[in-house]
PDB file of C-alpha atoms in Angstrom:
ATOM      1  CA  UNK A   1      -7.265 -74.441 -60.898  1.00  0.00           C
ATOM      2  CA  UNK A   2      -5.855 -72.974 -64.085  1.00  0.00           C
ATOM      3  CA  UNK A   3      -3.142 -74.971 -65.803  1.00  0.00           C
ATOM      4  CA  UNK A   4       0.121 -73.886 -67.367  1.00  0.00           C
ATOM      5  CA  UNK A   5      -0.555 -71.343 -70.124  1.00  0.00           C
ATOM      6  CA  UNK A   6       1.638 -70.991 -73.197  1.00  0.00           C
ATOM      7  CA  UNK A   7       1.565 -68.827 -76.288  1.00  0.00           C
ATOM      8  CA  UNK A   8       1.682 -68.774 -79.192  1.00  0.00           C
ATOM      9  CA  UNK A   9       0.506 -72.300 -79.969  1.00  0.00           C
ATOM     10  CA  UNK A  10       2.038 -72.261 -83.429  1.00  0.00           C
ATOM     11  CA  UNK A  11       4.765 -70.240 -85.080  1.00  0.00           C
ATOM     12  CA  UNK A  12       6.331 -70.524 -88.523  1.00  0.00           C
ATOM     13  CA  UNK A  13       9.485 -68.554 -89.251  1.00  0.00           C
ATOM     14  CA  UNK A  14      12.363 -68.640 -91.664  1.00  0.00           C
ATOM     15  CA  UNK A  15      15.848 -69.599 -90.583  1.00  0.00           C
ATOM     16  CA  UNK A  16      17.878 -66.800 -89.046  1.00  0.00           C
ATOM     17  CA  UNK A  17      14.720 -65.077 -87.818  1.00  0.00           C
ATOM     18  CA  UNK A  18      13.902 -64.725 -84.134  1.00  0.00           C
ATOM     19  CA  UNK A  19      10.979 -66.013 -82.084  1.00  0.00           C
ATOM     20  CA  UNK A  20       9.783 -65.746 -78.496  1.00  0.00           C
ATOM     21  CA  UNK A  21       7.554 -68.032 -76.473  1.00  0.00           C
ATOM     22  CA  UNK A  22       5.696 -67.106 -73.305  1.00  0.00           C
ATOM     23  CA  UNK A  23       4.692 -69.243 -70.325  1.00  0.00           C
ATOM     24  CA  UNK A  24       2.570 -68.593 -67.260  1.00  0.00           C
ATOM     25  CA  UNK A  25       2.878 -71.410 -64.698  1.00  0.00           C
ATOM     26  CA  UNK A  26       0.315 -72.659 -62.242  1.00  0.00           C
ATOM     27  CA  UNK A  27      -0.189 -70.120 -59.467  1.00  0.00           C
ATOM     28  CA  UNK A  28       2.143 -70.743 -56.550  1.00  0.00           C
ATOM     29  CA  UNK A  29       4.554 -72.980 -58.443  1.00  0.00           C
ATOM     30  CA  UNK A  30       8.017 -71.592 -57.851  1.00  0.00           C
ATOM     31  CA  UNK A  31       9.842 -73.999 -60.167  1.00  0.00           C
ATOM     32  CA  UNK A  32       9.461 -73.631 -63.921  1.00  0.00           C
ATOM     33  CA  UNK A  33      10.993 -75.641 -66.758  1.00  0.00           C
ATOM     34  CA  UNK A  34      11.342 -75.290 -70.504  1.00  0.00           C
ATOM     35  CA  UNK A  35      11.582 -78.518 -72.487  1.00  0.00           C
ATOM     36  CA  UNK A  36      12.167 -79.081 -76.194  1.00  0.00           C
ATOM     37  CA  UNK A  37      10.365 -81.973 -77.899  1.00  0.00           C
ATOM     38  CA  UNK A  38      11.475 -82.941 -81.387  1.00  0.00           C
ATOM     39  CA  UNK A  39       8.994 -84.992 -83.384  1.00  0.00           C
ATOM     40  CA  UNK A  40       9.052 -88.646 -82.359  1.00  0.00           C
ATOM     41  CA  UNK A  41      11.197 -88.088 -79.282  1.00  0.00           C
ATOM     42  CA  UNK A  42      10.606 -87.488 -75.600  1.00  0.00           C
ATOM     43  CA  UNK A  43      10.980 -83.962 -74.231  1.00  0.00           C
ATOM     44  CA  UNK A  44      14.474 -82.751 -73.357  1.00  0.00           C
ATOM     45  CA  UNK A  45      15.107 -80.218 -70.605  1.00  0.00           C
ATOM     46  CA  UNK A  46      16.465 -76.853 -71.730  1.00  0.00           C
ATOM     47  CA  UNK A  47      16.366 -74.754 -68.574  1.00  0.00           C
ATOM     48  CA  UNK A  48      15.052 -74.779 -65.008  1.00  0.00           C
ATOM     49  CA  UNK A  49      14.092 -71.730 -62.939  1.00  0.00           C
ATOM     50  CA  UNK A  50      13.520 -71.490 -59.206  1.00  0.00           C
ATOM     51  CA  UNK A  51      11.556 -68.269 -58.680  1.00  0.00           C
ATOM     52  CA  UNK A  52      13.437 -65.772 -60.884  1.00  0.00           C
ATOM     53  CA  UNK A  53      16.804 -67.534 -60.714  1.00  0.00           C
ATOM     54  CA  UNK A  54      18.286 -70.057 -63.137  1.00  0.00           C
ATOM     55  CA  UNK A  55      18.973 -73.424 -61.485  1.00  0.00           C
ATOM     56  CA  UNK A  56      20.206 -75.314 -64.532  1.00  0.00           C
ATOM     57  CA  UNK A  57      20.765 -74.169 -68.089  1.00  0.00           C
ATOM     58  CA  UNK A  58      23.451 -76.688 -68.978  1.00  0.00           C
ATOM     59  CA  UNK A  59      21.498 -78.010 -71.986  1.00  0.00           C
ATOM     60  CA  UNK A  60      20.450 -74.631 -73.336  1.00  0.00           C
ATOM     61  CA  UNK A  61      22.258 -73.675 -76.591  1.00  0.00           C
ATOM     62  CA  UNK A  62      23.267 -70.311 -75.244  1.00  0.00           C
ATOM     63  CA  UNK A  63      24.613 -69.018 -78.544  1.00  0.00           C
ATOM     64  CA  UNK A  64      21.061 -68.767 -79.813  1.00  0.00           C
ATOM     65  CA  UNK A  65      18.648 -69.512 -76.968  1.00  0.00           C
ATOM     66  CA  UNK A  66      17.885 -67.297 -73.996  1.00  0.00           C
ATOM     67  CA  UNK A  67      15.269 -67.425 -71.271  1.00  0.00           C
ATOM     68  CA  UNK A  68      14.194 -65.216 -68.437  1.00  0.00           C
ATOM     69  CA  UNK A  69      11.734 -65.149 -65.576  1.00  0.00           C
ATOM     70  CA  UNK A  70      12.095 -61.626 -64.328  1.00  0.00           C
ATOM     71  CA  UNK A  71       9.403 -61.466 -61.640  1.00  0.00           C
ATOM     72  CA  UNK A  72       9.424 -65.124 -60.681  1.00  0.00           C
ATOM     73  CA  UNK A  73       6.129 -65.859 -62.422  1.00  0.00           C
ATOM     74  CA  UNK A  74       5.914 -65.594 -66.232  1.00  0.00           C
ATOM     75  CA  UNK A  75       8.793 -66.789 -68.358  1.00  0.00           C
ATOM     76  CA  UNK A  76       9.944 -66.097 -71.906  1.00  0.00           C
ATOM     77  CA  UNK A  77      12.084 -68.334 -74.105  1.00  0.00           C
ATOM     78  CA  UNK A  78      13.751 -66.682 -77.091  1.00  0.00           C
ATOM     79  CA  UNK A  79      15.562 -68.132 -80.084  1.00  0.00           C
ATOM     80  CA  UNK A  80      17.746 -65.856 -82.189  1.00  0.00           C
ATOM     81  CA  UNK A  81      18.756 -66.682 -84.863  1.00  0.00           C
ATOM     82  CA  UNK A  82      16.668 -69.801 -85.484  1.00  0.00           C
ATOM     83  CA  UNK A  83      18.044 -72.841 -87.303  1.00  0.00           C
ATOM     84  CA  UNK A  84      16.181 -75.569 -89.144  1.00  0.00           C
ATOM     85  CA  UNK A  85      16.941 -78.033 -86.347  1.00  0.00           C
ATOM     86  CA  UNK A  86      15.099 -75.831 -83.841  1.00  0.00           C
ATOM     87  CA  UNK A  87      11.806 -77.033 -85.325  1.00  0.00           C
ATOM     88  CA  UNK A  88      10.137 -78.641 -82.328  1.00  0.00           C
ATOM     89  CA  UNK A  89       7.475 -78.212 -79.696  1.00  0.00           C
ATOM     90  CA  UNK A  90       8.571 -76.059 -76.773  1.00  0.00           C
ATOM     91  CA  UNK A  91       6.898 -77.177 -73.579  1.00  0.00           C
ATOM     92  CA  UNK A  92       6.710 -75.229 -70.371  1.00  0.00           C
ATOM     93  CA  UNK A  93       6.129 -77.014 -67.068  1.00  0.00           C
ATOM     94  CA  UNK A  94       5.811 -76.051 -63.440  1.00  0.00           C
ATOM     95  CA  UNK A  95       6.224 -78.198 -60.369  1.00  0.00           C
ATOM     96  CA  UNK A  96       4.068 -78.752 -57.312  1.00  0.00           C
ATOM     97  CA  UNK A  97       6.506 -78.302 -54.430  1.00  0.00           C
ATOM     98  CA  UNK A  98       4.592 -80.678 -52.164  1.00  0.00           C
ATOM     99  CA  UNK A  99       4.259 -83.703 -54.449  1.00  0.00           C
ATOM    100  CA  UNK A 100       7.056 -83.044 -56.936  1.00  0.00           C
ATOM    101  CA  UNK A 101       4.604 -83.583 -59.786  1.00  0.00           C
ATOM    102  CA  UNK A 102       5.245 -81.671 -63.013  1.00  0.00           C
ATOM    103  CA  UNK A 103       2.400 -80.080 -64.955  1.00  0.00           C
ATOM    104  CA  UNK A 104       2.859 -79.172 -68.607  1.00  0.00           C
ATOM    105  CA  UNK A 105       1.306 -76.601 -70.876  1.00  0.00           C
ATOM    106  CA  UNK A 106      -0.062 -77.318 -74.351  1.00  0.00           C
ATOM    107  CA  UNK A 107       3.247 -76.366 -75.926  1.00  0.00           C
ATOM    108  CA  UNK A 108       4.345 -73.974 -78.658  1.00  0.00           C
ATOM    109  CA  UNK A 109       5.016 -75.652 -81.988  1.00  0.00           C
ATOM    110  CA  UNK A 110       7.815 -74.005 -83.955  1.00  0.00           C
ATOM    111  CA  UNK A 111       8.469 -74.657 -87.632  1.00  0.00           C
ATOM    112  CA  UNK A 112      11.646 -73.170 -89.096  1.00  0.00           C
ATOM    113  CA  UNK A 113      11.722 -73.044 -92.916  1.00  0.00           C
TER     114      UNK A 113
ATOM    115  CA  UNK B   1      23.701 -90.009 -67.163  1.00  0.00           C
ATOM    116  CA  UNK B   2      20.152 -91.302 -66.873  1.00  0.00           C
ATOM    117  CA  UNK B   3      18.697 -93.068 -69.899  1.00  0.00           C
ATOM    118  CA  UNK B   4      15.054 -94.074 -70.153  1.00  0.00           C
ATOM    119  CA  UNK B   5      13.769 -96.636 -72.634  1.00  0.00           C
ATOM    120  CA  UNK B   6      10.181 -97.534 -73.405  1.00  0.00           C
ATOM    121  CA  UNK B   7       9.033-100.762 -74.976  1.00  0.00           C
ATOM    122  CA  UNK B   8       7.186-101.273 -77.237  1.00  0.00           C
ATOM    123  CA  UNK B   9       7.522 -98.189 -79.428  1.00  0.00           C
ATOM    124  CA  UNK B  10       4.015 -98.765 -80.743  1.00  0.00           C
ATOM    125  CA  UNK B  11       1.125-100.984 -79.760  1.00  0.00           C
ATOM    126  CA  UNK B  12      -2.208-101.651 -81.419  1.00  0.00           C
ATOM    127  CA  UNK B  13      -4.916-103.547 -79.536  1.00  0.00           C
ATOM    128  CA  UNK B  14      -8.629-104.189 -79.851  1.00  0.00           C
ATOM    129  CA  UNK B  15     -10.972-102.436 -77.470  1.00  0.00           C
ATOM    130  CA  UNK B  16     -11.404-104.167 -74.128  1.00  0.00           C
ATOM    131  CA  UNK B  17      -7.945-105.652 -73.861  1.00  0.00           C
ATOM    132  CA  UNK B  18      -5.750-105.228 -70.809  1.00  0.00           C
ATOM    133  CA  UNK B  19      -2.278-104.014 -71.720  1.00  0.00           C
ATOM    134  CA  UNK B  20       1.119-103.250 -70.219  1.00  0.00           C
ATOM    135  CA  UNK B  21       3.555-100.535 -71.226  1.00  0.00           C
ATOM    136  CA  UNK B  22       7.152-100.910 -70.106  1.00  0.00           C
ATOM    137  CA  UNK B  23       9.702 -98.347 -69.012  1.00  0.00           C
ATOM    138  CA  UNK B  24      13.293 -99.006 -67.955  1.00  0.00           C
ATOM    139  CA  UNK B  25      15.876 -96.616 -66.568  1.00  0.00           C
ATOM    140  CA  UNK B  26      19.624 -96.991 -66.127  1.00  0.00           C
ATOM    141  CA  UNK B  27      20.206 -95.038 -62.901  1.00  0.00           C
ATOM    142  CA  UNK B  28      18.187 -96.429 -60.004  1.00  0.00           C
ATOM    143  CA  UNK B  29      18.877 -93.374 -57.823  1.00  0.00           C
ATOM    144  CA  UNK B  30      15.607 -91.760 -58.773  1.00  0.00           C
ATOM    145  CA  UNK B  31      13.364 -89.689 -56.535  1.00  0.00           C
ATOM    146  CA  UNK B  32      10.171 -90.398 -58.441  1.00  0.00           C
ATOM    147  CA  UNK B  33       8.815 -91.675 -61.728  1.00  0.00           C
ATOM    148  CA  UNK B  34       6.001 -90.021 -63.611  1.00  0.00           C
ATOM    149  CA  UNK B  35       3.775 -91.322 -66.404  1.00  0.00           C
ATOM    150  CA  UNK B  36       2.273 -88.903 -68.914  1.00  0.00           C
ATOM    151  CA  UNK B  37      -0.169 -89.077 -71.768  1.00  0.00           C
ATOM    152  CA  UNK B  38       0.250 -86.969 -74.901  1.00  0.00           C
ATOM    153  CA  UNK B  39      -2.472 -86.581 -77.507  1.00  0.00           C
ATOM    154  CA  UNK B  40      -1.468 -85.487 -81.035  1.00  0.00           C
ATOM    155  CA  UNK B  41      -0.577 -81.807 -81.126  1.00  0.00           C
ATOM    156  CA  UNK B  42      -1.122 -81.434 -77.407  1.00  0.00           C
ATOM    157  CA  UNK B  43       0.959 -81.048 -74.291  1.00  0.00           C
ATOM    158  CA  UNK B  44       1.610 -83.684 -71.651  1.00  0.00           C
ATOM    159  CA  UNK B  45      -1.055 -84.752 -69.190  1.00  0.00           C
ATOM    160  CA  UNK B  46       0.192 -86.226 -65.929  1.00  0.00           C
ATOM    161  CA  UNK B  47      -1.304 -89.654 -65.268  1.00  0.00           C
ATOM    162  CA  UNK B  48       0.497 -91.068 -62.258  1.00  0.00           C
ATOM    163  CA  UNK B  49       3.416 -90.112 -60.048  1.00  0.00           C
ATOM    164  CA  UNK B  50       5.221 -92.788 -58.044  1.00  0.00           C
ATOM    165  CA  UNK B  51       7.571 -91.688 -55.307  1.00  0.00           C
ATOM    166  CA  UNK B  52      10.735 -93.745 -54.850  1.00  0.00           C
ATOM    167  CA  UNK B  53       9.418 -95.089 -51.546  1.00  0.00           C
ATOM    168  CA  UNK B  54       6.263 -96.421 -53.217  1.00  0.00           C
ATOM    169  CA  UNK B  55       5.758 -99.584 -55.226  1.00  0.00           C
ATOM    170  CA  UNK B  56       2.662 -98.586 -57.181  1.00  0.00           C
ATOM    171  CA  UNK B  57      -0.023 -96.024 -57.791  1.00  0.00           C
ATOM    172  CA  UNK B  58      -3.535 -96.444 -59.143  1.00  0.00           C
ATOM    173  CA  UNK B  59      -5.965 -94.099 -60.821  1.00  0.00           C
ATOM    174  CA  UNK B  60      -9.137 -95.552 -62.270  1.00  0.00           C
ATOM    175  CA  UNK B  61      -8.200 -98.108 -64.922  1.00  0.00           C
ATOM    176  CA  UNK B  62      -4.521 -97.218 -64.692  1.00  0.00           C
ATOM    177  CA  UNK B  63      -1.972 -98.840 -62.428  1.00  0.00           C
ATOM    178  CA  UNK B  64       1.715 -97.988 -62.423  1.00  0.00           C
ATOM    179  CA  UNK B  65       4.360 -99.978 -60.605  1.00  0.00           C
ATOM    180  CA  UNK B  66       7.950 -99.154 -59.766  1.00  0.00           C
ATOM    181  CA  UNK B  67      10.877-101.485 -59.083  1.00  0.00           C
ATOM    182  CA  UNK B  68      13.900 -99.314 -58.438  1.00  0.00           C
ATOM    183  CA  UNK B  69      16.295-102.194 -57.932  1.00  0.00           C
ATOM    184  CA  UNK B  70      15.683-103.540 -61.411  1.00  0.00           C
ATOM    185  CA  UNK B  71      15.243-100.114 -62.994  1.00  0.00           C
ATOM    186  CA  UNK B  72      11.756-100.798 -64.278  1.00  0.00           C
ATOM    187  CA  UNK B  73       8.285 -99.327 -64.229  1.00  0.00           C
ATOM    188  CA  UNK B  74       5.141-100.604 -65.877  1.00  0.00           C
ATOM    189  CA  UNK B  75       1.872 -98.915 -66.727  1.00  0.00           C
ATOM    190  CA  UNK B  76      -1.084-101.273 -66.761  1.00  0.00           C
ATOM    191  CA  UNK B  77      -4.258-100.174 -68.549  1.00  0.00           C
ATOM    192  CA  UNK B  78      -7.331-102.255 -67.863  1.00  0.00           C
ATOM    193  CA  UNK B  79     -10.208-102.677 -70.280  1.00  0.00           C
ATOM    194  CA  UNK B  80      -8.726-100.390 -72.928  1.00  0.00           C
ATOM    195  CA  UNK B  81     -10.971 -97.970 -74.830  1.00  0.00           C
ATOM    196  CA  UNK B  82     -10.513 -96.101 -78.132  1.00  0.00           C
ATOM    197  CA  UNK B  83     -10.197 -92.909 -76.083  1.00  0.00           C
ATOM    198  CA  UNK B  84      -7.017 -94.314 -74.549  1.00  0.00           C
ATOM    199  CA  UNK B  85      -5.283 -93.943 -77.916  1.00  0.00           C
ATOM    200  CA  UNK B  86      -2.347 -91.593 -77.377  1.00  0.00           C
ATOM    201  CA  UNK B  87       1.402 -91.557 -76.774  1.00  0.00           C
ATOM    202  CA  UNK B  88       2.410 -92.610 -73.276  1.00  0.00           C
ATOM    203  CA  UNK B  89       5.652 -91.258 -71.856  1.00  0.00           C
ATOM    204  CA  UNK B  90       7.476 -92.200 -68.698  1.00  0.00           C
ATOM    205  CA  UNK B  91       9.964 -89.892 -67.043  1.00  0.00           C
ATOM    206  CA  UNK B  92      12.494 -90.516 -64.289  1.00  0.00           C
ATOM    207  CA  UNK B  93      12.924 -87.791 -61.723  1.00  0.00           C
ATOM    208  CA  UNK B  94      16.259 -87.559 -59.908  1.00  0.00           C
ATOM    209  CA  UNK B  95      16.798 -86.365 -56.378  1.00  0.00           C
ATOM    210  CA  UNK B  96      19.366 -84.099 -54.805  1.00  0.00           C
ATOM    211  CA  UNK B  97      20.364 -80.980 -56.681  1.00  0.00           C
ATOM    212  CA  UNK B  98      18.766 -82.344 -59.859  1.00  0.00           C
ATOM    213  CA  UNK B  99      15.369 -82.720 -58.217  1.00  0.00           C
ATOM    214  CA  UNK B 100      12.533 -82.226 -60.673  1.00  0.00           C
ATOM    215  CA  UNK B 101      14.594 -82.446 -63.867  1.00  0.00           C
ATOM    216  CA  UNK B 102      12.891 -85.286 -65.683  1.00  0.00           C
ATOM    217  CA  UNK B 103      14.520 -87.610 -68.186  1.00  0.00           C
ATOM    218  CA  UNK B 104      11.937 -88.899 -70.631  1.00  0.00           C
ATOM    219  CA  UNK B 105      11.658 -92.044 -72.669  1.00  0.00           C
ATOM    220  CA  UNK B 106      10.740 -91.796 -76.319  1.00  0.00           C
ATOM    221  CA  UNK B 107       7.183 -92.906 -75.685  1.00  0.00           C
ATOM    222  CA  UNK B 108       4.846 -95.740 -76.643  1.00  0.00           C
ATOM    223  CA  UNK B 109       2.231 -94.935 -79.275  1.00  0.00           C
ATOM    224  CA  UNK B 110      -0.958 -96.750 -78.298  1.00  0.00           C
ATOM    225  CA  UNK B 111      -3.830 -97.339 -80.676  1.00  0.00           C
ATOM    226  CA  UNK B 112      -7.013 -98.945 -79.382  1.00  0.00           C
ATOM    227  CA  UNK B 113      -9.350 -99.868 -82.212  1.00  0.00           C
ATOM    228  CA  UNK B 114     -13.085-100.516 -81.822  1.00  0.00           C
TER     229      UNK B 114
END
């Protein structure tokens, strides 16, 4: 069974530029999450999707972050304009609806200069 | 608001030792608790998931226990190996409308030296 796929793995941009990250969850997983992990900390939830609808985006900085999951499968997380403090690893996860277990991708590491 | 704390922040042990990683959470109304492993520069690998109705789960040399009433979980690693070196994260999963939204601890960095 293929895992959660994310790209790109690494991205370096300058502040005020924009960046987009892509995620393809495990097949059949209706629930998808984006987490932000700052170096030395545990991941923090940004947004949760159920199929193509947003369940919770209360911790998403909506002035600069946006996310979509148009067809209920792939998802894109965008940051525009980026700030220095956005430097982090962006992790995508999907959930097994039977066990509740979350499965994470390898992450996309963003460096903002 | 759920808060998850992991102790110790870092641990260094010689190969072969048995060790315990601790995780505490402030809100006992959890649906499940999940332990993950994270290697440097990598994503999270799920190790064990304990449902709120369970007391423990085992996988190979790993055993995780859950005591909801005291707000604690422990991850026991038997006969540690250098390949176990990684950051271990625990995450509390709430129920109800927040189902699946994990709150993570800051992790325990484990180093097992030969």
